[in-house]
Amino acid sequence: MTFTELIDKLEIWDHWQERYSHYVPLFIEEAKTGENWEDWDKEVFYEFFMRSSDQCVSSLKLGYFTHEEKDLIKENWSELSLLLQNLTLNQHQPSFETYYKIKDIIRKYTSNNKKAATNRLIAGLQPQLLCTIVNEDKLRGLIYLLNKNVEDFELKLTYDWFQDSYNLLQIFKEKLNKSVYEIVTLPWQVYDYFQEQNTASSTEQNDMSENKLDQQIQILEYKKQIILQGPPGTGKTRMAKELAVQLLELNNTKELKNNPQFKLIQFHPSYSYEDFVRGIVAKPNPAGQGVLYVAENKTLGEFAQEATDNYNDSKKAPEEISKEHWIQENYEKFKEFLATTLEERGEVTIKDNTKPKIIAIEEKAIRVNRYSNENDSVLIKDTDIIEGYKGLYLSHPTIKIKENTILSKSARSGMYYLYQNLVENFKKYLDDNHISFIQNTSNERQELKPYVLVIDEINRANLSSVLGELIYALEYRGEAVNSMYEVEDSILSDKNHLILPPNLYIIGTMNTADRSVGHIDYAIRRRFAFIEVLPEPLEDDDRIHFNTEGFKKVSELFKNGNVSGEFEAKDVQLGHSYFIAKHKDVRADQTKEDIFRMKMNYEVVPILLEYVKDGVLIGTFEDKNDNNKEYDIKDYINTLKINN
């Protein structure tokens, strides 16, 4: 389907188009005056600042300011007014710097980050430049769907709403050759069209077709974290891997192995925050006897750091990336030089005629003895020396290390002179070896990559405890939250901060039949999208052999009132994977019937008997295939065993 063919399927939403065309020009004229809000046309001010639903730029009924927030904005109007006026004076080029300033000002007066409300205001003042999909996740979802389904459409996501909104609207304008007032509703209408196309029926619930995967990917783009929930044997982990394959644009699940953008872990009841996010570890003390206790990123902390590095690098100019590669490469040579010198001389001072000296070269730091006392030493982090050099010599000069806010708190503390001396040593090493930066014009912009973390059995751990402050970070991607541990090799200046970037996706799997673990509380549920993965017959799937008879018999157990009122059948019914024989497993010495018998006798029946013991399956069962003969539920389950 081409872009034009897609648009031809749509009929313009006339009412919205008319309201937009009426109010937006009036909004621009009022903002252009720079007057106090009290002097605005009351109808226009109400439409853009006071209305709590059905606003003309976007009718999405969420993300509006509260009464308290509206009052604070009006009280501090002078801060905002000049910036709004600036936007009205430039209708042909995006003013990204002004956008971010407006966003920062409004954020000060809102209890939650009302991104959609702020985007709505800015889009209303620059209709030629920004589209009406003000919800950031839905905009990303639309771009994904257009890239996937429209053959002559291609747009690279930046994960910055202003950039993506601008790029998308320019494509609409170029392809349709119409004014924005004629096409204002079309981005939303295209999104609505794909929503209708991707609405799956109950019989398609576990379909792993391209259409179904598109729907799940769209939910991931919107929410960033989902939980696939269902009873045992429904292929939740398989589905999670298939989604990862799609997100990472791989060919099959085999390519997930050792892929740096993919990680799979399994939770268990004793899993903790210190196992998953950050924790304290003991390390030998290079300066002497004993151990050092240091905070380190764990599974999520490390993975989020990698994703954040990529996200930040994707926004940098090629020249900046080239500089960073150059400085990293030469800094490693500098450390090798120091290690050799230390080995040869036994002592290296950090500055002539001073007492502090280097006593050890560590993996991510240089250990400096401050007062010629072996037990009085500090670690000078590699990241701080590199950032110090960049600040002093590769960008706008910083007078002193302690004024460079990129550095860690310890680098800017009373010991900042140690850092500055090492930075100067690094500079001297480069000068002595006649090493200078030369721009590599072949460097390209860093590609933004998705990172996928799959958490199997996510509900087996105490999620509130394991996630800690990241409950907030899950909802507000890209915003720093305070961690209880300070990690020195973090890229953030405040080392106790942690960020979950927008290119990090989390897929959890949850066994709804597992009653040995606690429920997920509402605070967690609000931050995840839940997708049911239910049992289904697969007799038409020619990729496998399917035990249709066994599946039907077991399914009947969960349809005839034999499930206790404390449970729902869909949460405990055994899934289809218990009735599958893969083609590769069927060999000359083992038929598909052999596999069906093994699974039924040693997997299915034992689980069903455990259900009886735990009170999940109760009562008696009438076998319709045996003249409605009535069985005790336990006795009937034993009849399901397959004889040789």
XYZ file of C-alpha atoms in Angstrom:
644
model
C 0.000 0.000 0.000
C 1.329 3.434 -0.956
C 0.929 6.578 1.124
C -1.590 8.041 -1.339
C -3.634 4.836 -1.357
C -3.743 4.932 2.436
C -4.946 8.562 2.534
C -7.601 7.822 -0.108
C -9.218 5.378 2.328
C -9.913 8.209 4.806
C -12.652 10.817 5.033
C -11.628 14.044 6.720
C -13.009 14.638 10.201
C -14.708 17.900 9.226
C -15.776 19.094 12.683
C -12.257 18.895 14.108
C -10.727 20.441 11.013
C -13.127 23.393 11.253
C -12.414 24.049 14.945
C -8.664 23.822 14.394
C -8.794 26.198 11.414
C -10.833 28.669 13.463
C -8.907 28.731 16.750
C -5.245 28.184 15.829
C -4.808 31.429 13.822
C -6.477 33.343 16.684
C -4.112 31.676 19.189
C -1.088 32.759 17.146
C -2.315 36.359 16.974
C -2.989 36.551 20.724
C 0.412 35.056 21.646
C 2.115 37.429 19.205
C 1.068 40.436 21.344
C 3.070 39.227 24.386
C 0.296 40.578 26.632
C -0.662 39.356 30.095
C -3.090 36.445 30.050
C -5.835 38.642 31.510
C -5.740 40.789 28.354
C -6.193 37.871 25.979
C -9.443 37.141 24.205
C -11.235 35.080 26.854
C -12.539 32.458 24.418
C -9.099 31.861 22.916
C -7.381 31.704 26.315
C -9.984 29.222 27.547
C -9.556 27.034 24.474
C -5.787 26.647 24.838
C -5.111 26.972 28.579
C -8.298 26.180 30.499
C -10.184 23.555 28.498
C -9.930 20.077 30.029
C -11.050 17.991 27.036
C -11.747 18.201 23.301
C -9.198 20.950 22.721
C -8.951 22.016 19.085
C -5.310 20.999 18.495
C -5.812 17.481 19.834
C -8.957 15.875 21.186
C -7.098 13.146 23.065
C -8.717 13.189 26.507
C -5.635 13.007 28.658
C -2.657 15.088 29.630
C -4.508 18.299 30.495
C -3.451 20.664 33.265
C -5.140 20.466 36.661
C -6.809 23.524 38.227
C -3.813 24.053 40.522
C -1.389 23.826 37.593
C -3.400 26.315 35.545
C -3.284 28.794 38.428
C 0.501 28.419 38.769
C 0.995 28.969 35.043
C -1.071 32.161 35.200
C 0.815 33.375 38.277
C 4.121 32.957 36.420
C 2.878 34.096 33.028
C 5.745 36.527 32.393
C 8.211 33.598 32.143
C 6.129 31.893 29.493
C 4.719 34.800 27.518
C 7.940 35.904 25.797
C 8.737 32.357 24.657
C 5.241 31.881 23.227
C 5.624 35.186 21.406
C 8.964 34.045 19.942
C 7.312 31.000 18.383
C 4.670 33.091 16.641
C 7.353 35.159 14.889
C 8.878 32.145 13.148
C 6.440 29.950 11.276
C 8.886 28.374 8.837
C 11.771 26.927 10.879
C 11.452 24.784 14.031
C 12.679 26.524 17.204
C 13.865 23.493 19.140
C 15.719 25.491 21.788
C 12.563 27.493 22.531
C 10.479 24.307 22.649
C 12.711 22.861 25.358
C 12.658 26.109 27.350
C 8.844 26.161 27.333
C 8.801 22.527 28.372
C 11.165 23.224 31.297
C 9.130 26.210 32.508
C 5.807 24.365 32.437
C 7.399 21.340 34.119
C 8.164 23.543 37.151
C 4.457 24.171 37.690
C 3.073 20.666 37.150
C 2.991 17.826 39.654
C 3.462 15.285 36.870
C 5.228 15.825 33.584
C 2.302 16.906 31.395
C 4.099 16.279 28.124
C 0.954 16.085 25.985
C -0.421 19.367 27.381
C 2.861 21.176 26.691
C 3.212 19.662 23.221
C -0.376 20.725 22.478
C 0.428 24.376 23.232
C 3.600 24.434 21.134
C 1.989 22.617 18.188
C -0.846 25.163 18.229
C 1.606 28.040 17.802
C 3.550 26.447 14.942
C 0.946 24.560 12.880
C 3.204 24.525 9.805
C 5.873 22.625 11.695
C 4.348 20.253 14.279
C 1.535 17.721 13.935
C -1.469 17.190 16.180
C -0.493 13.849 17.717
C 0.680 15.336 21.008
C 0.993 12.028 22.859
C 4.643 11.048 22.468
C 4.134 7.270 22.579
C 1.296 7.359 20.042
C 3.382 9.465 17.666
C 6.176 6.889 17.828
C 3.603 4.133 17.306
C 2.253 5.852 14.185
C 5.719 6.306 12.686
C 6.476 2.639 13.347
C 3.238 1.547 11.639
C 3.800 3.804 8.642
C 7.338 2.474 8.201
C 6.044 -1.079 8.467
C 2.950 -0.892 6.269
C 3.430 1.888 3.698
C 5.851 1.033 0.917
C 6.847 4.607 -0.007
C 7.203 5.890 3.555
C 10.437 5.913 5.560
C 11.206 7.967 8.662
C 13.881 7.272 11.273
C 12.692 7.730 14.846
C 14.715 10.111 17.024
C 12.624 9.560 20.208
C 12.449 13.342 20.582
C 8.803 14.370 20.131
C 9.615 17.747 18.614
C 12.020 16.268 16.050
C 9.719 13.349 15.187
C 6.607 15.550 15.011
C 8.340 18.026 12.702
C 9.744 15.306 10.426
C 6.391 13.512 10.174
C 4.339 16.610 9.317
C 6.799 17.658 6.616
C 6.345 14.267 4.934
C 2.543 14.638 5.047
C 2.795 18.137 3.549
C 5.230 17.063 0.838
C 3.339 13.958 -0.238
C -0.115 15.525 -0.198
C 0.830 19.020 -1.406
C -1.873 20.621 0.740
C -1.950 23.193 3.517
C -1.760 22.066 7.129
C -5.321 23.245 7.692
C -6.506 20.745 5.094
C -4.509 17.789 6.456
C -4.581 18.581 10.186
C -6.684 15.526 11.096
C -4.892 13.013 8.864
C -2.069 11.905 11.220
C -4.673 10.951 13.815
C -6.912 9.363 11.171
C -4.041 7.215 9.897
C -3.309 6.150 13.480
C -7.011 5.313 13.963
C -7.047 3.340 10.705
C -4.141 1.139 11.814
C -5.779 0.635 15.208
C -8.856 -0.816 13.531
C -6.760 -2.986 11.218
C -4.757 -4.404 14.117
C -7.650 -5.233 16.443
C -7.311 -8.997 16.913
C -10.243 -11.311 17.566
C -10.166 -13.786 20.441
C -9.271 -16.585 18.033
C -6.170 -14.620 17.019
C -5.017 -14.095 20.599
C -1.781 -16.045 20.266
C -1.324 -15.683 16.546
C 2.322 -14.857 15.898
C 1.617 -13.582 12.383
C 3.133 -10.362 11.195
C -0.132 -8.504 11.881
C -0.281 -9.748 15.469
C 3.365 -8.960 16.090
C 2.786 -5.468 14.723
C 0.067 -4.959 17.308
C 2.295 -6.120 20.162
C 5.197 -3.973 18.917
C 2.863 -0.997 18.771
C 1.891 -1.566 22.408
C 5.594 -1.775 23.319
C 6.323 1.466 21.472
C 3.473 3.096 23.389
C 4.063 1.726 26.880
C 7.757 0.662 26.770
C 7.076 -2.302 29.080
C 4.549 -5.119 28.792
C 3.749 -8.348 30.625
C 2.641 -11.424 28.703
C 0.359 -13.252 31.117
C -1.313 -16.612 30.904
C -1.416 -20.167 32.277
C 1.520 -22.576 31.891
C 2.429 -23.834 28.445
C 1.076 -21.008 26.292
C 4.434 -19.956 24.844
C 4.878 -16.662 26.668
C 8.675 -16.809 26.611
C 8.632 -17.785 22.932
C 6.395 -14.814 22.184
C 8.717 -12.500 24.141
C 11.675 -13.672 22.036
C 9.697 -13.238 18.812
C 8.939 -9.657 19.807
C 12.630 -9.075 20.536
C 13.521 -10.453 17.090
C 11.098 -7.985 15.485
C 12.320 -5.021 17.516
C 15.971 -5.792 16.838
C 15.253 -6.556 13.147
C 16.847 -10.018 13.304
C 16.030 -13.088 11.217
C 15.262 -15.578 13.978
C 15.530 -16.219 17.721
C 18.914 -17.918 17.305
C 20.421 -14.513 16.561
C 19.405 -13.299 20.030
C 22.209 -15.331 21.563
C 25.126 -13.087 22.536
C 23.376 -10.082 20.971
C 24.469 -7.033 23.044
C 21.033 -5.440 22.580
C 19.172 -8.384 24.141
C 19.160 -9.804 27.634
C 16.997 -12.494 29.259
C 16.833 -13.125 32.994
C 14.500 -15.054 35.284
C 13.152 -13.750 38.573
C 12.791 -15.877 41.702
C 11.408 -15.190 45.214
C 14.762 -14.178 46.720
C 15.598 -11.738 43.904
C 16.275 -8.228 45.222
C 16.997 -4.657 44.150
C 20.677 -5.341 44.826
C 20.556 -8.251 42.354
C 18.663 -6.405 39.635
C 19.454 -2.672 39.738
C 22.449 -1.738 41.928
C 24.236 -3.255 44.868
C 27.371 -3.306 46.997
C 30.201 -5.686 46.125
C 33.471 -6.409 47.944
C 36.744 -6.018 46.022
C 40.394 -6.452 47.018
C 42.031 -3.206 48.091
C 44.927 -2.489 45.669
C 46.409 -0.035 48.173
C 46.883 -2.580 50.893
C 45.218 -5.292 52.951
C 41.486 -5.754 53.345
C 38.651 -5.156 50.933
C 36.831 -2.221 49.424
C 33.037 -2.080 49.318
C 31.828 -0.336 46.165
C 28.450 0.130 44.488
C 28.004 -1.411 41.058
C 25.303 -1.477 38.418
C 23.669 -4.890 38.142
C 21.604 -6.431 35.314
C 19.170 -3.573 34.711
C 21.614 -0.850 35.730
C 24.232 -2.058 33.235
C 21.723 -2.631 30.428
C 20.074 0.761 30.975
C 23.528 2.374 30.921
C 24.306 0.768 27.548
C 20.956 1.848 26.115
C 21.428 5.382 27.478
C 24.918 5.597 25.969
C 23.490 4.689 22.573
C 20.536 7.068 22.976
C 22.844 9.967 23.839
C 25.355 9.117 21.098
C 22.564 9.034 18.493
C 21.919 12.716 19.184
C 25.561 13.732 18.786
C 27.142 15.129 15.667
C 29.664 12.834 13.896
C 32.481 15.224 14.846
C 31.671 14.861 18.544
C 31.618 11.067 18.288
C 34.908 11.175 16.406
C 36.449 13.206 19.230
C 35.225 10.743 21.843
C 36.650 7.758 19.967
C 39.953 9.569 19.597
C 40.217 10.560 23.256
C 39.206 7.081 24.502
C 41.781 5.366 22.313
C 44.600 7.702 23.374
C 43.593 7.653 27.032
C 44.048 3.875 27.066
C 47.554 4.375 25.627
C 48.199 6.992 28.333
C 47.267 4.493 31.063
C 49.568 1.889 29.507
C 52.353 4.474 29.541
C 51.717 5.208 33.237
C 51.668 1.497 34.102
C 55.014 0.946 32.336
C 56.558 4.017 33.990
C 55.301 2.924 37.416
C 56.789 -0.541 36.929
C 60.158 0.859 35.845
C 60.506 3.624 38.426
C 58.393 2.276 41.276
C 56.982 5.739 41.822
C 55.265 8.391 39.657
C 54.329 11.785 41.081
C 51.354 13.529 39.553
C 53.200 16.861 39.598
C 56.855 17.799 40.044
C 57.943 18.717 43.582
C 54.675 17.513 45.143
C 53.912 14.582 47.437
C 50.869 12.969 45.760
C 51.876 10.055 43.549
C 50.302 7.290 41.471
C 50.398 3.936 43.241
C 48.182 1.729 41.033
C 46.575 1.637 37.579
C 43.146 0.030 37.935
C 40.570 -1.102 35.381
C 38.466 2.079 35.397
C 40.571 4.412 37.516
C 43.993 5.576 38.654
C 44.761 5.263 42.377
C 46.634 8.234 43.810
C 48.448 8.340 47.159
C 47.699 11.802 48.513
C 50.276 12.348 51.302
C 52.939 9.678 50.820
C 50.932 7.444 53.097
C 50.069 4.075 51.541
C 46.813 3.866 53.484
C 45.650 7.338 52.409
C 44.693 7.079 48.741
C 41.840 8.008 46.427
C 40.559 6.666 43.130
C 40.648 9.085 40.213
C 38.017 7.779 37.804
C 38.875 7.445 34.113
C 35.562 9.077 33.188
C 36.436 12.172 35.217
C 39.900 12.540 33.655
C 38.415 12.166 30.168
C 35.577 14.623 30.840
C 38.054 17.021 32.428
C 40.257 16.917 29.328
C 37.264 17.448 27.047
C 36.109 20.413 29.100
C 39.539 22.054 29.226
C 40.912 21.311 25.770
C 38.289 19.951 23.360
C 35.365 22.319 23.898
C 34.695 25.654 25.549
C 37.499 25.978 28.124
C 36.581 25.431 31.759
C 38.752 27.494 34.129
C 38.963 24.832 36.787
C 37.979 21.198 37.043
C 35.702 21.954 39.985
C 33.541 24.164 37.740
C 32.852 21.399 35.216
C 29.387 20.181 36.224
C 29.693 17.077 34.038
C 32.163 15.595 36.506
C 31.333 13.570 39.581
C 30.915 15.203 42.972
C 34.223 13.731 44.159
C 36.053 15.250 41.180
C 34.685 18.672 42.120
C 35.356 18.263 45.834
C 38.352 19.466 47.866
C 40.567 16.988 45.992
C 39.833 18.516 42.581
C 43.515 19.467 42.166
C 44.382 15.754 41.880
C 42.017 15.435 38.939
C 43.309 18.610 37.320
C 46.931 17.453 37.649
C 46.133 14.114 36.002
C 44.259 15.871 33.206
C 47.337 18.038 32.649
C 49.514 14.882 32.672
C 47.306 13.417 29.959
C 47.629 16.643 27.933
C 51.433 16.562 28.352
C 51.545 12.925 27.186
C 49.664 13.875 24.010
C 51.896 16.906 23.395
C 55.132 14.982 24.004
C 54.033 12.351 21.500
C 52.749 14.933 19.015
C 49.251 13.486 19.142
C 46.518 15.907 18.120
C 42.892 15.474 17.157
C 42.144 15.378 13.421
C 38.515 15.200 12.388
C 37.679 11.933 10.672
C 35.197 12.951 7.991
C 34.183 9.327 7.403
C 32.485 9.121 10.798
C 28.712 8.794 10.547
C 26.014 9.675 13.046
C 25.479 6.928 15.628
C 22.378 4.887 14.818
C 19.709 4.771 17.531
C 19.264 1.130 18.566
C 16.547 -0.633 20.587
C 17.539 -2.654 23.678
C 15.245 -5.456 24.848
C 15.207 -6.956 28.345
C 13.034 -10.048 28.838
C 12.168 -10.906 32.453
C 10.851 -14.452 32.673
C 8.551 -15.288 35.612
C 8.430 -11.604 36.536
C 5.801 -12.112 39.248
C 7.890 -14.609 41.209
C 9.849 -11.751 42.798
C 8.509 -8.954 44.967
C 8.385 -6.396 42.163
C 7.890 -3.321 44.350
C 11.013 -4.232 46.305
C 13.072 -5.271 43.288
C 12.285 -2.151 41.256
C 12.452 0.395 44.049
C 12.555 3.954 42.712
C 12.452 2.658 39.136
C 8.668 2.412 39.431
C 8.799 6.142 38.664
C 11.444 5.772 35.943
C 9.288 3.226 34.099
C 6.652 5.889 33.539
C 8.909 8.880 32.972
C 11.482 7.589 30.517
C 14.573 9.722 30.081
C 14.212 11.374 33.501
C 16.818 10.742 36.209
C 15.677 9.153 39.475
C 17.641 8.811 42.694
C 19.119 5.420 43.460
C 20.043 4.387 46.983
C 23.553 3.563 45.689
C 26.095 5.868 44.044
C 27.909 4.337 41.093
C 31.087 6.185 40.147
C 31.360 4.991 36.539
C 27.894 6.269 35.724
C 27.771 8.726 32.816
C 25.649 11.068 34.935
C 27.161 13.868 36.963
C 25.046 12.827 39.941
C 26.237 9.268 40.295
C 23.309 8.173 42.453
C 20.947 8.935 39.571
C 19.696 6.305 37.155
C 17.805 6.723 33.870
C 15.667 4.334 31.843
C 15.985 5.687 28.274
C 13.164 5.512 25.692
C 15.044 2.942 23.579
C 14.959 0.347 26.394
C 12.046 -2.108 26.178
C 11.052 -4.500 28.967
C 8.991 -7.637 28.311
C 7.884 -9.671 31.308
C 6.215 -13.084 31.350
C 3.824 -14.099 34.110
C 2.313 -17.492 34.911
C -1.234 -16.766 36.088
C -1.588 -20.238 37.592
C 1.314 -19.766 40.011
C -0.369 -19.104 43.362
C 2.852 -19.416 45.331
C 3.797 -15.813 44.552
C 2.225 -12.521 45.450
C 0.048 -10.414 43.189
C 1.463 -7.416 41.327
C 0.272 -4.269 43.073
C -1.618 -1.480 41.335
C 1.359 0.913 41.204
C 3.257 -1.647 39.112
C 0.230 -2.558 36.997
C -0.280 1.053 35.948
C 3.191 1.092 34.425
C 2.882 -2.112 32.393
C 0.559 -3.108 29.569
C -0.814 -6.623 30.155
C -1.375 -8.957 27.211
C -3.126 -12.279 27.677
C -1.563 -15.353 26.080
C -4.150 -18.136 26.253
C -4.329 -21.826 25.247
C -5.399 -22.462 21.650
C -5.688 -25.482 19.345
C -2.874 -25.638 16.791
C -3.985 -28.517 14.597
C -3.736 -26.303 11.500
C -0.120 -25.345 12.152
C 1.917 -27.379 9.662
C 5.175 -26.418 11.437
C 4.410 -28.915 14.236
C 2.550 -32.104 15.128
C -0.383 -31.375 17.465
C -2.132 -33.761 19.877
C -5.623 -32.510 19.087
C -7.423 -35.286 20.967
C -5.413 -34.774 24.160
C -5.831 -30.995 24.010
C -9.622 -31.287 23.672
C -9.924 -33.751 26.547
C -7.884 -31.592 28.908
C -9.701 -28.421 27.814
C -13.047 -30.026 28.719
C -11.859 -30.290 32.340
C -11.850 -26.501 32.557
C -15.267 -25.954 30.942
C -17.657 -28.055 33.004
C -17.731 -26.335 36.367
C -14.749 -28.251 37.671
C -12.675 -25.131 38.339
C -12.934 -23.830 41.903
C -14.627 -20.451 42.318
C -11.333 -19.055 43.615
C -9.820 -19.403 40.141
C -10.628 -18.427 36.569
C -10.336 -21.169 33.975
C -8.276 -19.008 31.633
C -5.678 -18.513 34.388
C -5.077 -22.206 35.034
C -5.938 -24.159 31.879
C -2.902 -25.966 30.485
C -1.463 -24.394 27.346
C -0.939 -25.790 23.884
C 2.813 -26.385 24.231
C 2.068 -29.528 26.304
C 0.458 -31.054 23.198
C 3.121 -30.217 20.602
C 5.704 -32.466 18.974
C 8.261 -30.568 16.932
C 9.253 -31.996 13.565
C 12.936 -32.057 14.542
C 12.112 -34.235 17.601
C 10.381 -36.901 15.533
C 13.000 -39.463 14.503
C 13.032 -43.047 13.370
C 13.333 -44.266 16.960
C 10.721 -41.847 18.372
C 7.394 -41.156 16.672
C 5.109 -38.223 17.345
C 2.860 -40.622 19.297
C 5.796 -41.459 21.572
C 6.270 -37.755 22.303
C 2.529 -37.224 22.905
C 2.517 -40.160 25.370
C 5.560 -38.889 27.262
C 4.118 -35.392 27.599
C 0.669 -36.548 28.650
C 1.834 -39.167 31.169
C 4.745 -37.304 32.716
C 3.831 -33.625 32.337
C 0.095 -33.062 31.852
C -1.399 -35.655 34.202
C 0.963 -34.835 37.128
C 0.104 -31.113 36.859
C -3.633 -31.858 36.734
C -3.353 -34.121 39.789
C -1.490 -31.310 41.575
C -4.413 -29.024 40.654
C -6.751 -31.471 42.373
C -4.524 -31.558 45.449
C -4.431 -27.735 45.593
C -8.188 -27.371 45.142
C -8.012 -25.864 41.651
C -9.951 -28.745 40.048
C -12.866 -30.084 42.113
C -16.020 -32.218 41.956
C -16.941 -34.942 39.532
C -16.622 -35.107 35.756
C -19.118 -36.447 33.213
C -17.350 -37.945 30.219
C -19.538 -37.169 27.207
C -17.452 -39.538 25.087
C -18.289 -42.433 27.428
C -22.102 -42.220 27.702
C -21.834 -39.394 30.253
C -20.167 -41.709 32.730
C -19.478 -39.850 35.965
C -15.963 -39.916 37.390
C -14.351 -38.558 40.472
C -12.171 -35.775 39.043
C -8.955 -37.486 40.151
C -9.991 -40.828 38.635
C -10.884 -39.157 35.317
C -7.504 -37.445 35.103
C -5.798 -40.832 35.459
C -7.769 -42.111 32.447
C -5.988 -39.496 30.319
C -2.753 -41.438 30.499
C -1.778 -42.922 27.164
C -0.855 -46.611 27.182
C 2.026 -47.993 25.147
